PDB file of C-alpha atoms in Angstrom:
ATOM      1  CA  MET A  27      70.030 245.184  74.854  1.00  0.00           C
ATOM      2  CA  LYS A  28      73.160 244.130  75.473  1.00  0.00           C
ATOM      3  CA  ASN A  29      70.867 240.626  74.906  1.00  0.00           C
ATOM      4  CA  ARG A  30      69.370 241.024  71.847  1.00  0.00           C
ATOM      5  CA  THR A  31      72.932 241.968  70.331  1.00  0.00           C
ATOM      6  CA  MET A  32      74.317 238.576  71.790  1.00  0.00           C
ATOM      7  CA  LYS A  33      71.221 236.511  70.089  1.00  0.00           C
ATOM      8  CA  THR A  34      71.304 238.775  66.897  1.00  0.00           C
ATOM      9  CA  LEU A  35      75.711 237.829  66.617  1.00  0.00           C
ATOM     10  CA  ALA A  36      74.791 234.211  67.319  1.00  0.00           C
ATOM     11  CA  LEU A  37      72.228 233.221  64.799  1.00  0.00           C
ATOM     12  CA  ILE A  38      74.466 235.351  62.275  1.00  0.00           C
ATOM     13  CA  GLY A  39      77.101 232.766  63.196  1.00  0.00           C
ATOM     14  CA  ALA A  40      75.055 229.704  63.079  1.00  0.00           C
ATOM     15  CA  ALA A  41      73.348 230.320  59.084  1.00  0.00           C
ATOM     16  CA  ILE A  42      77.608 231.014  58.497  1.00  0.00           C
ATOM     17  CA  LEU A  43      78.883 227.698  60.392  1.00  0.00           C
ATOM     18  CA  THR A  44      75.135 225.773  58.053  1.00  0.00           C
ATOM     19  CA  VAL A  45      76.283 227.368  54.856  1.00  0.00           C
ATOM     20  CA  GLY A  46      79.337 225.809  55.705  1.00  0.00           C
ATOM     21  CA  ALA A  47      78.562 222.418  55.872  1.00  0.00           C
ATOM     22  CA  LEU A  48      76.305 222.060  52.444  1.00  0.00           C
ATOM     23  CA  THR A  49      78.879 224.135  50.900  1.00  0.00           C
ATOM     24  CA  ALA A  50      81.850 221.599  52.066  1.00  0.00           C
ATOM     25  CA  CYS A  51      79.033 218.622  51.599  1.00  0.00           C
ATOM     26  CA  GLY A  52      78.722 219.659  47.860  1.00  0.00           C
ATOM     27  CA  SER A  53      82.238 219.874  46.424  1.00  0.00           C
ATOM     28  CA  GLN A  54      82.533 215.975  48.938  1.00  0.00           C
ATOM     29  CA  THR A  55      79.036 214.789  46.695  1.00  0.00           C
ATOM     30  CA  VAL A  56      80.684 216.231  43.168  1.00  0.00           C
ATOM     31  CA  GLU A  57      83.884 214.345  44.540  1.00  0.00           C
ATOM     32  CA  SER A  58      83.281 211.168  44.934  1.00  0.00           C
ATOM     33  CA  THR A  59      80.823 210.452  42.671  1.00  0.00           C
ATOM     34  CA  VAL A  60      82.855 211.630  39.112  1.00  0.00           C
ATOM     35  CA  PRO A  61      86.305 210.792  39.750  1.00  0.00           C
ATOM     36  CA  GLU A  62      88.589 212.939  38.528  1.00  0.00           C
ATOM     37  CA  THR A  63      89.813 209.769  35.611  1.00  0.00           C
ATOM     38  CA  ASP A  64      86.234 209.974  35.144  1.00  0.00           C
ATOM     39  CA  VAL A  65      85.657 213.612  34.196  1.00  0.00           C
ATOM     40  CA  GLN A  66      88.977 213.157  31.446  1.00  0.00           C
ATOM     41  CA  THR A  67      87.403 209.540  30.043  1.00  0.00           C
ATOM     42  CA  GLU A  68      84.172 211.168  29.365  1.00  0.00           C
ATOM     43  CA  ALA A  69      85.983 213.759  27.877  1.00  0.00           C
ATOM     44  CA  ALA A  70      87.665 212.185  25.166  1.00  0.00           C
ATOM     45  CA  PRO A  71      85.399 211.586  22.742  1.00  0.00           C
ATOM     46  CA  ALA A  72      84.095 215.265  22.663  1.00  0.00           C
ATOM     47  CA  GLU A  73      87.351 216.199  22.227  1.00  0.00           C
ATOM     48  CA  GLU A  74      87.764 213.558  18.796  1.00  0.00           C
ATOM     49  CA  THR A  75      84.747 213.921  16.959  1.00  0.00           C
ATOM     50  CA  GLN A  76      85.367 217.615  17.036  1.00  0.00           C
ATOM     51  CA  ALA A  77      88.234 217.074  15.839  1.00  0.00           C
ATOM     52  CA  ALA A  78      87.302 215.211  13.268  1.00  0.00           C
ATOM     53  CA  PRO A  79      88.147 215.750   9.325  1.00  0.00           C
ATOM     54  CA  ALA A  80      85.831 218.109   7.656  1.00  0.00           C
ATOM     55  CA  ASP A  81      85.440 215.366   4.734  1.00  0.00           C
ATOM     56  CA  GLU A  82      84.400 212.652   7.372  1.00  0.00           C
ATOM     57  CA  ALA A  83      81.091 214.479   8.123  1.00  0.00           C
ATOM     58  CA  ALA A  84      80.829 215.222   4.407  1.00  0.00           C
ATOM     59  CA  PRO A  85      78.029 212.485   3.084  1.00  0.00           C
ATOM     60  CA  ALA A  86      75.160 212.846   5.085  1.00  0.00           C
ATOM     61  CA  GLU A  87      75.867 216.717   4.538  1.00  0.00           C
ATOM     62  CA  GLU A  88      74.743 215.631   1.187  1.00  0.00           C
ATOM     63  CA  THR A  89      72.281 212.934   0.980  1.00  0.00           C
ATOM     64  CA  GLU A  90      70.603 215.066   4.717  1.00  0.00           C
ATOM     65  CA  ASP A  91      67.910 217.424   2.615  1.00  0.00           C
ATOM     66  CA  LEU A  92      67.877 214.657  -1.336  1.00  0.00           C
ATOM     67  CA  SER A  93      64.703 212.136  -1.070  1.00  0.00           C
ATOM     68  CA  GLY A  94      62.024 212.291  -3.593  1.00  0.00           C
ATOM     69  CA  THR A  95      61.462 210.411  -6.926  1.00  0.00           C
ATOM     70  CA  ILE A  96      63.355 211.424 -10.396  1.00  0.00           C
ATOM     71  CA  SER A  97      61.094 209.763 -13.718  1.00  0.00           C
ATOM     72  CA  MET A  98      62.444 209.338 -16.832  1.00  0.00           C
ATOM     73  CA  SER A  99      61.233 207.651 -20.096  1.00  0.00           C
ATOM     74  CA  GLY A 100      62.210 206.954 -23.993  1.00  0.00           C
ATOM     75  CA  SER A 101      65.426 205.402 -25.831  1.00  0.00           C
ATOM     76  CA  THR A 102      65.808 201.687 -25.536  1.00  0.00           C
ATOM     77  CA  SER A 103      69.090 201.749 -26.913  1.00  0.00           C
ATOM     78  CA  MET A 104      70.014 204.497 -23.969  1.00  0.00           C
ATOM     79  CA  GLU A 105      68.708 201.785 -21.414  1.00  0.00           C
ATOM     80  CA  LYS A 106      72.019 200.867 -20.351  1.00  0.00           C
ATOM     81  CA  LEU A 107      73.684 204.653 -19.862  1.00  0.00           C
ATOM     82  CA  ALA A 108      69.559 205.033 -18.095  1.00  0.00           C
ATOM     83  CA  ASN A 109      70.672 202.627 -15.663  1.00  0.00           C
ATOM     84  CA  ALA A 110      74.123 203.041 -14.806  1.00  0.00           C
ATOM     85  CA  VAL A 111      73.672 206.098 -14.097  1.00  0.00           C
ATOM     86  CA  ALA A 112      70.164 205.393 -11.573  1.00  0.00           C
ATOM     87  CA  GLU A 113      72.343 202.951  -9.952  1.00  0.00           C
ATOM     88  CA  SER A 114      75.011 205.087  -9.070  1.00  0.00           C
ATOM     89  CA  PHE A 115      72.575 208.664  -8.412  1.00  0.00           C
ATOM     90  CA  MET A 116      70.910 205.864  -6.197  1.00  0.00           C
ATOM     91  CA  ALA A 117      73.554 205.010  -4.954  1.00  0.00           C
ATOM     92  CA  LYS A 118      75.299 208.465  -4.022  1.00  0.00           C
ATOM     93  CA  TYR A 119      71.563 209.402  -2.244  1.00  0.00           C
ATOM     94  CA  PRO A 120      69.921 206.323  -0.807  1.00  0.00           C
ATOM     95  CA  GLY A 121      66.700 209.287  -0.093  1.00  0.00           C
ATOM     96  CA  VAL A 122      65.990 209.633  -4.055  1.00  0.00           C
ATOM     97  CA  THR A 123      65.036 206.378  -6.027  1.00  0.00           C
ATOM     98  CA  VAL A 124      65.090 207.114 -10.177  1.00  0.00           C
ATOM     99  CA  THR A 125      62.700 204.664 -12.236  1.00  0.00           C
ATOM    100  CA  PRO A 126      64.065 204.886 -16.196  1.00  0.00           C
ATOM    101  CA  GLU A 127      61.203 203.288 -18.874  1.00  0.00           C
ATOM    102  CA  PHE A 128      62.471 201.994 -21.993  1.00  0.00           C
ATOM    103  CA  THR A 129      59.130 203.199 -24.642  1.00  0.00           C
ATOM    104  CA  GLY A 130      61.296 204.428 -27.842  1.00  0.00           C
ATOM    105  CA  SER A 131      62.641 208.576 -27.967  1.00  0.00           C
ATOM    106  CA  SER A 132      59.656 209.872 -29.155  1.00  0.00           C
ATOM    107  CA  ALA A 133      57.719 209.330 -27.010  1.00  0.00           C
ATOM    108  CA  GLY A 134      59.818 209.882 -24.298  1.00  0.00           C
ATOM    109  CA  ILE A 135      59.682 213.404 -25.966  1.00  0.00           C
ATOM    110  CA  GLU A 136      56.071 213.080 -25.704  1.00  0.00           C
ATOM    111  CA  ALA A 137      56.551 212.366 -22.049  1.00  0.00           C
ATOM    112  CA  VAL A 138      58.111 214.865 -21.030  1.00  0.00           C
ATOM    113  CA  THR A 139      56.222 217.337 -23.142  1.00  0.00           C
ATOM    114  CA  ALA A 140      53.308 216.636 -21.474  1.00  0.00           C
ATOM    115  CA  GLY A 141      55.179 217.023 -17.867  1.00  0.00           C
ATOM    116  CA  SER A 142      54.448 213.625 -17.344  1.00  0.00           C
ATOM    117  CA  VAL A 143      57.591 212.183 -16.359  1.00  0.00           C
ATOM    118  CA  ASP A 144      60.842 214.256 -15.503  1.00  0.00           C
ATOM    119  CA  ILE A 145      63.351 213.291 -18.220  1.00  0.00           C
ATOM    120  CA  GLY A 146      62.293 212.349 -21.688  1.00  0.00           C
ATOM    121  CA  ASN A 147      65.528 210.584 -22.769  1.00  0.00           C
ATOM    122  CA  SER A 148      65.787 210.410 -27.142  1.00  0.00           C
ATOM    123  CA  SER A 149      69.358 208.170 -28.376  1.00  0.00           C
ATOM    124  CA  ARG A 150      68.322 211.038 -31.356  1.00  0.00           C
ATOM    125  CA  ALA A 151      68.401 215.273 -31.770  1.00  0.00           C
ATOM    126  CA  LEU A 152      65.201 217.670 -31.144  1.00  0.00           C
ATOM    127  CA  LYS A 153      62.977 218.159 -34.005  1.00  0.00           C
ATOM    128  CA  ASP A 154      62.208 221.851 -34.330  1.00  0.00           C
ATOM    129  CA  SER A 155      58.823 220.921 -33.057  1.00  0.00           C
ATOM    130  CA  GLU A 156      59.703 219.590 -30.330  1.00  0.00           C
ATOM    131  CA  LYS A 157      61.614 222.795 -29.276  1.00  0.00           C
ATOM    132  CA  GLU A 158      58.966 225.093 -30.187  1.00  0.00           C
ATOM    133  CA  ALA A 159      57.146 223.353 -27.372  1.00  0.00           C
ATOM    134  CA  GLY A 160      59.262 223.758 -24.584  1.00  0.00           C
ATOM    135  CA  VAL A 161      61.807 220.608 -24.623  1.00  0.00           C
ATOM    136  CA  VAL A 162      64.266 221.760 -23.873  1.00  0.00           C
ATOM    137  CA  GLU A 163      68.179 219.108 -25.935  1.00  0.00           C
ATOM    138  CA  ASN A 164      70.423 218.305 -22.803  1.00  0.00           C
ATOM    139  CA  ILE A 165      73.102 215.974 -24.691  1.00  0.00           C
ATOM    140  CA  VAL A 166      74.956 214.133 -22.461  1.00  0.00           C
ATOM    141  CA  ALA A 167      76.898 211.281 -24.375  1.00  0.00           C
ATOM    142  CA  ILE A 168      78.100 211.183 -28.008  1.00  0.00           C
ATOM    143  CA  ASP A 169      76.748 206.972 -29.117  1.00  0.00           C
ATOM    144  CA  GLY A 170      78.112 205.706 -32.126  1.00  0.00           C
ATOM    145  CA  ILE A 171      75.194 203.347 -34.637  1.00  0.00           C
ATOM    146  CA  ALA A 172      76.848 200.328 -35.792  1.00  0.00           C
ATOM    147  CA  VAL A 173      75.514 197.909 -39.104  1.00  0.00           C
ATOM    148  CA  VAL A 174      75.680 194.207 -37.427  1.00  0.00           C
ATOM    149  CA  VAL A 175      75.646 191.528 -39.724  1.00  0.00           C
ATOM    150  CA  ASP A 176      74.865 187.603 -38.800  1.00  0.00           C
ATOM    151  CA  PRO A 177      78.553 185.819 -37.221  1.00  0.00           C
ATOM    152  CA  ALA A 178      78.735 183.832 -40.686  1.00  0.00           C
ATOM    153  CA  ASN A 179      78.425 186.354 -43.567  1.00  0.00           C
ATOM    154  CA  THR A 180      82.198 187.391 -44.873  1.00  0.00           C
ATOM    155  CA  VAL A 181      81.402 191.431 -45.567  1.00  0.00           C
ATOM    156  CA  ALA A 182      83.701 192.938 -43.707  1.00  0.00           C
ATOM    157  CA  GLY A 183      82.080 195.718 -44.135  1.00  0.00           C
ATOM    158  CA  LEU A 184      80.581 198.443 -46.684  1.00  0.00           C
ATOM    159  CA  THR A 185      80.241 201.430 -48.298  1.00  0.00           C
ATOM    160  CA  LYS A 186      77.856 203.900 -47.311  1.00  0.00           C
ATOM    161  CA  ASP A 187      76.489 204.507 -50.840  1.00  0.00           C
ATOM    162  CA  GLN A 188      76.338 200.226 -50.723  1.00  0.00           C
ATOM    163  CA  LEU A 189      74.656 200.424 -46.693  1.00  0.00           C
ATOM    164  CA  ILE A 190      71.916 202.929 -48.638  1.00  0.00           C
ATOM    165  CA  SER A 191      71.240 200.800 -51.935  1.00  0.00           C
ATOM    166  CA  ILE A 192      70.860 197.564 -48.855  1.00  0.00           C
ATOM    167  CA  TYR A 193      68.313 199.641 -46.657  1.00  0.00           C
ATOM    168  CA  LYS A 194      66.317 201.097 -49.589  1.00  0.00           C
ATOM    169  CA  GLY A 195      66.368 197.132 -50.888  1.00  0.00           C
ATOM    170  CA  GLU A 196      68.226 198.480 -54.444  1.00  0.00           C
ATOM    171  CA  THR A 197      70.949 195.127 -53.166  1.00  0.00           C
ATOM    172  CA  ARG A 198      69.265 191.918 -52.754  1.00  0.00           C
ATOM    173  CA  ASN A 199      71.781 189.741 -52.836  1.00  0.00           C
ATOM    174  CA  TRP A 200      75.013 189.464 -50.720  1.00  0.00           C
ATOM    175  CA  SER A 201      77.779 188.178 -53.578  1.00  0.00           C
ATOM    176  CA  GLU A 202      76.495 192.345 -54.878  1.00  0.00           C
ATOM    177  CA  VAL A 203      78.182 193.890 -52.282  1.00  0.00           C
ATOM    178  CA  GLY A 204      81.522 190.566 -52.596  1.00  0.00           C
ATOM    179  CA  GLY A 205      79.782 188.424 -50.150  1.00  0.00           C
ATOM    180  CA  ALA A 206      77.843 185.045 -50.611  1.00  0.00           C
ATOM    181  CA  ASN A 207      75.534 184.575 -52.815  1.00  0.00           C
ATOM    182  CA  ALA A 208      72.406 184.666 -50.488  1.00  0.00           C
ATOM    183  CA  PRO A 209      69.831 187.206 -49.800  1.00  0.00           C
ATOM    184  CA  ILE A 210      70.009 190.268 -47.916  1.00  0.00           C
ATOM    185  CA  VAL A 211      67.468 190.301 -44.660  1.00  0.00           C
ATOM    186  CA  VAL A 212      67.371 193.836 -43.576  1.00  0.00           C
ATOM    187  CA  VAL A 213      66.542 194.590 -40.243  1.00  0.00           C
ATOM    188  CA  GLY A 214      65.390 197.913 -38.581  1.00  0.00           C
ATOM    189  CA  ARG A 215      63.682 199.182 -35.529  1.00  0.00           C
ATOM    190  CA  GLU A 216      60.358 200.276 -35.670  1.00  0.00           C
ATOM    191  CA  ALA A 217      58.874 203.790 -36.243  1.00  0.00           C
ATOM    192  CA  GLY A 218      59.245 206.417 -33.064  1.00  0.00           C
ATOM    193  CA  SER A 219      62.711 204.841 -32.877  1.00  0.00           C
ATOM    194  CA  GLY A 220      65.540 207.229 -31.762  1.00  0.00           C
ATOM    195  CA  THR A 221      67.502 204.311 -33.343  1.00  0.00           C
ATOM    196  CA  ARG A 222      65.963 204.666 -36.493  1.00  0.00           C
ATOM    197  CA  GLY A 223      65.205 207.976 -37.066  1.00  0.00           C
ATOM    198  CA  ALA A 224      69.308 208.687 -36.984  1.00  0.00           C
ATOM    199  CA  PHE A 225      69.796 205.980 -38.780  1.00  0.00           C
ATOM    200  CA  GLU A 226      67.629 206.982 -41.567  1.00  0.00           C
ATOM    201  CA  GLU A 227      68.544 210.903 -41.324  1.00  0.00           C
ATOM    202  CA  LEU A 228      72.606 210.502 -41.144  1.00  0.00           C
ATOM    203  CA  LEU A 229      71.750 208.842 -44.350  1.00  0.00           C
ATOM    204  CA  GLU A 230      69.144 210.648 -45.747  1.00  0.00           C
ATOM    205  CA  ILE A 231      66.587 207.821 -46.109  1.00  0.00           C
ATOM    206  CA  GLU A 232      63.304 208.693 -44.119  1.00  0.00           C
ATOM    207  CA  ASP A 233      60.251 206.900 -45.382  1.00  0.00           C
ATOM    208  CA  ALA A 234      62.465 205.031 -47.730  1.00  0.00           C
ATOM    209  CA  CYS A 235      63.739 201.637 -46.133  1.00  0.00           C
ATOM    210  CA  ALA A 236      62.452 198.187 -47.656  1.00  0.00           C
ATOM    211  CA  TYR A 237      63.078 196.869 -44.037  1.00  0.00           C
ATOM    212  CA  ALA A 238      61.615 192.626 -43.676  1.00  0.00           C
ATOM    213  CA  SER A 239      61.322 193.214 -39.610  1.00  0.00           C
ATOM    214  CA  GLU A 240      60.996 196.423 -37.382  1.00  0.00           C
ATOM    215  CA  LEU A 241      61.794 195.423 -34.161  1.00  0.00           C
ATOM    216  CA  ASP A 242      60.595 198.126 -30.845  1.00  0.00           C
ATOM    217  CA  SER A 243      63.760 197.458 -29.217  1.00  0.00           C
ATOM    218  CA  THR A 244      67.308 197.136 -30.111  1.00  0.00           C
ATOM    219  CA  GLY A 245      67.773 193.588 -27.962  1.00  0.00           C
ATOM    220  CA  ALA A 246      65.525 192.103 -30.175  1.00  0.00           C
ATOM    221  CA  VAL A 247      67.770 193.202 -32.796  1.00  0.00           C
ATOM    222  CA  MET A 248      70.671 192.081 -31.803  1.00  0.00           C
ATOM    223  CA  ALA A 249      68.716 189.209 -31.237  1.00  0.00           C
ATOM    224  CA  LYS A 250      67.442 189.048 -34.988  1.00  0.00           C
ATOM    225  CA  VAL A 251      70.446 189.549 -37.133  1.00  0.00           C
ATOM    226  CA  ALA A 252      72.944 187.151 -34.499  1.00  0.00           C
ATOM    227  CA  SER A 253      70.204 184.016 -35.076  1.00  0.00           C
ATOM    228  CA  THR A 254      69.087 184.803 -38.945  1.00  0.00           C
ATOM    229  CA  PRO A 255      71.419 184.317 -41.960  1.00  0.00           C
ATOM    230  CA  GLY A 256      71.779 186.787 -44.311  1.00  0.00           C
ATOM    231  CA  ALA A 257      70.315 189.614 -41.936  1.00  0.00           C
ATOM    232  CA  ILE A 258      71.522 192.960 -41.118  1.00  0.00           C
ATOM    233  CA  GLY A 259      70.572 195.775 -39.010  1.00  0.00           C
ATOM    234  CA  TYR A 260      71.838 198.569 -36.912  1.00  0.00           C
ATOM    235  CA  VAL A 261      72.242 199.258 -33.245  1.00  0.00           C
ATOM    236  CA  SER A 262      74.162 201.138 -31.070  1.00  0.00           C
ATOM    237  CA  LEU A 263      77.341 200.892 -30.292  1.00  0.00           C
ATOM    238  CA  ASP A 264      77.873 200.163 -26.739  1.00  0.00           C
ATOM    239  CA  VAL A 265      76.001 197.061 -26.836  1.00  0.00           C
ATOM    240  CA  LEU A 266      77.716 195.447 -29.297  1.00  0.00           C
ATOM    241  CA  ASP A 267      78.493 191.527 -28.852  1.00  0.00           C
ATOM    242  CA  ASP A 268      80.163 188.690 -30.429  1.00  0.00           C
ATOM    243  CA  THR A 269      76.852 187.722 -31.202  1.00  0.00           C
ATOM    244  CA  VAL A 270      76.754 189.073 -34.409  1.00  0.00           C
ATOM    245  CA  ILE A 271      79.900 191.445 -36.180  1.00  0.00           C
ATOM    246  CA  ALA A 272      79.829 194.933 -36.597  1.00  0.00           C
ATOM    247  CA  LEU A 273      80.991 195.753 -40.593  1.00  0.00           C
ATOM    248  CA  SER A 274      83.093 198.834 -41.602  1.00  0.00           C
ATOM    249  CA  LEU A 275      81.827 201.947 -43.617  1.00  0.00           C
ATOM    250  CA  ASP A 276      83.730 203.288 -45.801  1.00  0.00           C
ATOM    251  CA  ASP A 277      86.573 201.162 -44.014  1.00  0.00           C
ATOM    252  CA  VAL A 278      86.278 202.585 -40.669  1.00  0.00           C
ATOM    253  CA  ALA A 279      85.169 200.289 -37.911  1.00  0.00           C
ATOM    254  CA  ALA A 280      82.879 201.714 -35.376  1.00  0.00           C
ATOM    255  CA  THR A 281      84.905 202.022 -32.512  1.00  0.00           C
ATOM    256  CA  PRO A 282      84.159 205.288 -29.501  1.00  0.00           C
ATOM    257  CA  GLU A 283      87.856 206.278 -31.175  1.00  0.00           C
ATOM    258  CA  ASN A 284      87.091 206.508 -34.743  1.00  0.00           C
ATOM    259  CA  ILE A 285      83.820 208.249 -33.169  1.00  0.00           C
ATOM    260  CA  LYS A 286      85.608 210.861 -31.566  1.00  0.00           C
ATOM    261  CA  ALA A 287      87.443 211.960 -34.414  1.00  0.00           C
ATOM    262  CA  GLY A 288      84.937 212.334 -36.466  1.00  0.00           C
ATOM    263  CA  SER A 289      85.326 209.872 -39.100  1.00  0.00           C
ATOM    264  CA  TYR A 290      83.096 207.152 -38.620  1.00  0.00           C
ATOM    265  CA  LEU A 291      80.120 207.809 -40.191  1.00  0.00           C
ATOM    266  CA  LEU A 292      76.839 206.712 -37.982  1.00  0.00           C
ATOM    267  CA  SER A 293      76.809 208.954 -34.946  1.00  0.00           C
ATOM    268  CA  ARG A 294      74.183 210.492 -33.053  1.00  0.00           C
ATOM    269  CA  PRO A 295      73.830 212.484 -29.167  1.00  0.00           C
ATOM    270  CA  PHE A 296      71.905 210.764 -26.035  1.00  0.00           C
ATOM    271  CA  VAL A 297      69.482 213.564 -24.972  1.00  0.00           C
ATOM    272  CA  MET A 298      68.362 213.443 -22.186  1.00  0.00           C
ATOM    273  CA  ALA A 299      65.002 216.242 -22.489  1.00  0.00           C
ATOM    274  CA  THR A 300      63.653 218.405 -19.991  1.00  0.00           C
ATOM    275  CA  LYS A 301      60.702 220.704 -20.175  1.00  0.00           C
ATOM    276  CA  GLY A 302      62.535 223.880 -19.277  1.00  0.00           C
ATOM    277  CA  GLU A 303      65.936 225.144 -18.680  1.00  0.00           C
ATOM    278  CA  ILE A 304      68.163 222.446 -16.398  1.00  0.00           C
ATOM    279  CA  SER A 305      67.960 225.270 -13.756  1.00  0.00           C
ATOM    280  CA  GLU A 306      64.227 225.627 -13.937  1.00  0.00           C
ATOM    281  CA  GLN A 307      63.576 221.800 -12.893  1.00  0.00           C
ATOM    282  CA  ASN A 308      63.291 220.973  -9.294  1.00  0.00           C
ATOM    283  CA  ASP A 309      66.006 220.303  -6.704  1.00  0.00           C
ATOM    284  CA  LEU A 310      66.730 216.364  -8.196  1.00  0.00           C
ATOM    285  CA  VAL A 311      66.768 217.231 -11.385  1.00  0.00           C
ATOM    286  CA  GLN A 312      68.464 219.292 -11.507  1.00  0.00           C
ATOM    287  CA  ALA A 313      70.798 217.345  -8.868  1.00  0.00           C
ATOM    288  CA  LEU A 314      71.132 214.210 -11.256  1.00  0.00           C
ATOM    289  CA  PHE A 315      72.905 216.926 -14.015  1.00  0.00           C
ATOM    290  CA  GLY A 316      75.346 218.193 -11.935  1.00  0.00           C
ATOM    291  CA  PHE A 317      76.094 214.984 -10.990  1.00  0.00           C
ATOM    292  CA  LEU A 318      76.675 213.496 -14.897  1.00  0.00           C
ATOM    293  CA  ALA A 319      79.063 216.133 -15.111  1.00  0.00           C
ATOM    294  CA  SER A 320      81.004 215.514 -12.114  1.00  0.00           C
ATOM    295  CA  ASP A 321      83.869 212.927 -12.546  1.00  0.00           C
ATOM    296  CA  GLU A 322      82.229 210.658 -10.656  1.00  0.00           C
ATOM    297  CA  GLY A 323      79.300 210.884 -13.849  1.00  0.00           C
ATOM    298  CA  LYS A 324      81.656 210.945 -16.788  1.00  0.00           C
ATOM    299  CA  GLU A 325      83.238 207.551 -15.014  1.00  0.00           C
ATOM    300  CA  VAL A 326      79.868 206.582 -15.336  1.00  0.00           C
ATOM    301  CA  ILE A 327      79.612 207.730 -18.657  1.00  0.00           C
ATOM    302  CA  THR A 328      82.623 206.405 -20.373  1.00  0.00           C
ATOM    303  CA  GLY A 329      81.735 202.976 -18.538  1.00  0.00           C
ATOM    304  CA  ALA A 330      78.746 202.772 -20.270  1.00  0.00           C
ATOM    305  CA  GLY A 331      80.587 202.848 -24.140  1.00  0.00           C
ATOM    306  CA  LEU A 332      79.661 205.780 -24.456  1.00  0.00           C
ATOM    307  CA  ILE A 333      82.108 209.092 -25.205  1.00  0.00           C
ATOM    308  CA  LEU A 334      81.421 212.764 -23.355  1.00  0.00           C
ATOM    309  CA  PRO A 335      80.080 216.103 -25.480  1.00  0.00           C
ATOM    310  CA  ASP A 336      82.745 218.443 -25.948  1.00  0.00           C
TER     311      ASP A 336
END
């Protein structure tokens, strides 16, 4: 019995010595392979990441859930704005592609009504029939319509009545409105153009104009008027350049300030129409309208020479 007890004690002692040796050995391994200085160096980046300002992480949070395509079509007068909005929005959200096409206001409204595009761009107010079809008028900017003549024209301005008379074909020579003895060449947009619709509606001369040329884009009107002696036309204010002269109307110049003040005769809305309310659109379209309402989006609008709506 005594021998058995002594053997048991001896086994327990051996076991304790073995555990102790293993523990000591383990501690030495950690200390020898990962020096204290290395542990401190590797821990530092984790501390820096945790302390990074929240705004540095914002771009990833903003862009990670936005990807896909937004389609829009419509007004050629809105080409400058639509392209600027598309470029700025895609720069902010690289996962999104915005594809604007310029087919005319009425074609854009027809497309959004049919559901073939997300947004229909219109450079005129929507008709009651279009609204009744479920299309919503989202006014994103206000534009002026400038009346332009070729650079050699000596007439600086017209009254509203004179402009109406010219477009109805009743006044046919510039000498009748204080200019040179030269025929007036009346240039306008094609049927269905938002610019034409707004111009004729504001002057109350729908279907009464005597056009010498009806062109299918703002750029075409600018080029025709610039290169044709005696020509007169109308274009979006934001595309004006020194190839033409913009006439004053009733002694008021076509400027953003005068349009905002309501003193200039010809102004119209730029509409990004949707089928249903904005809140009913997909996440991408809602994000685009949110962008337009932001300070950044407003800068894009004013940078295109347009006026912010009230």
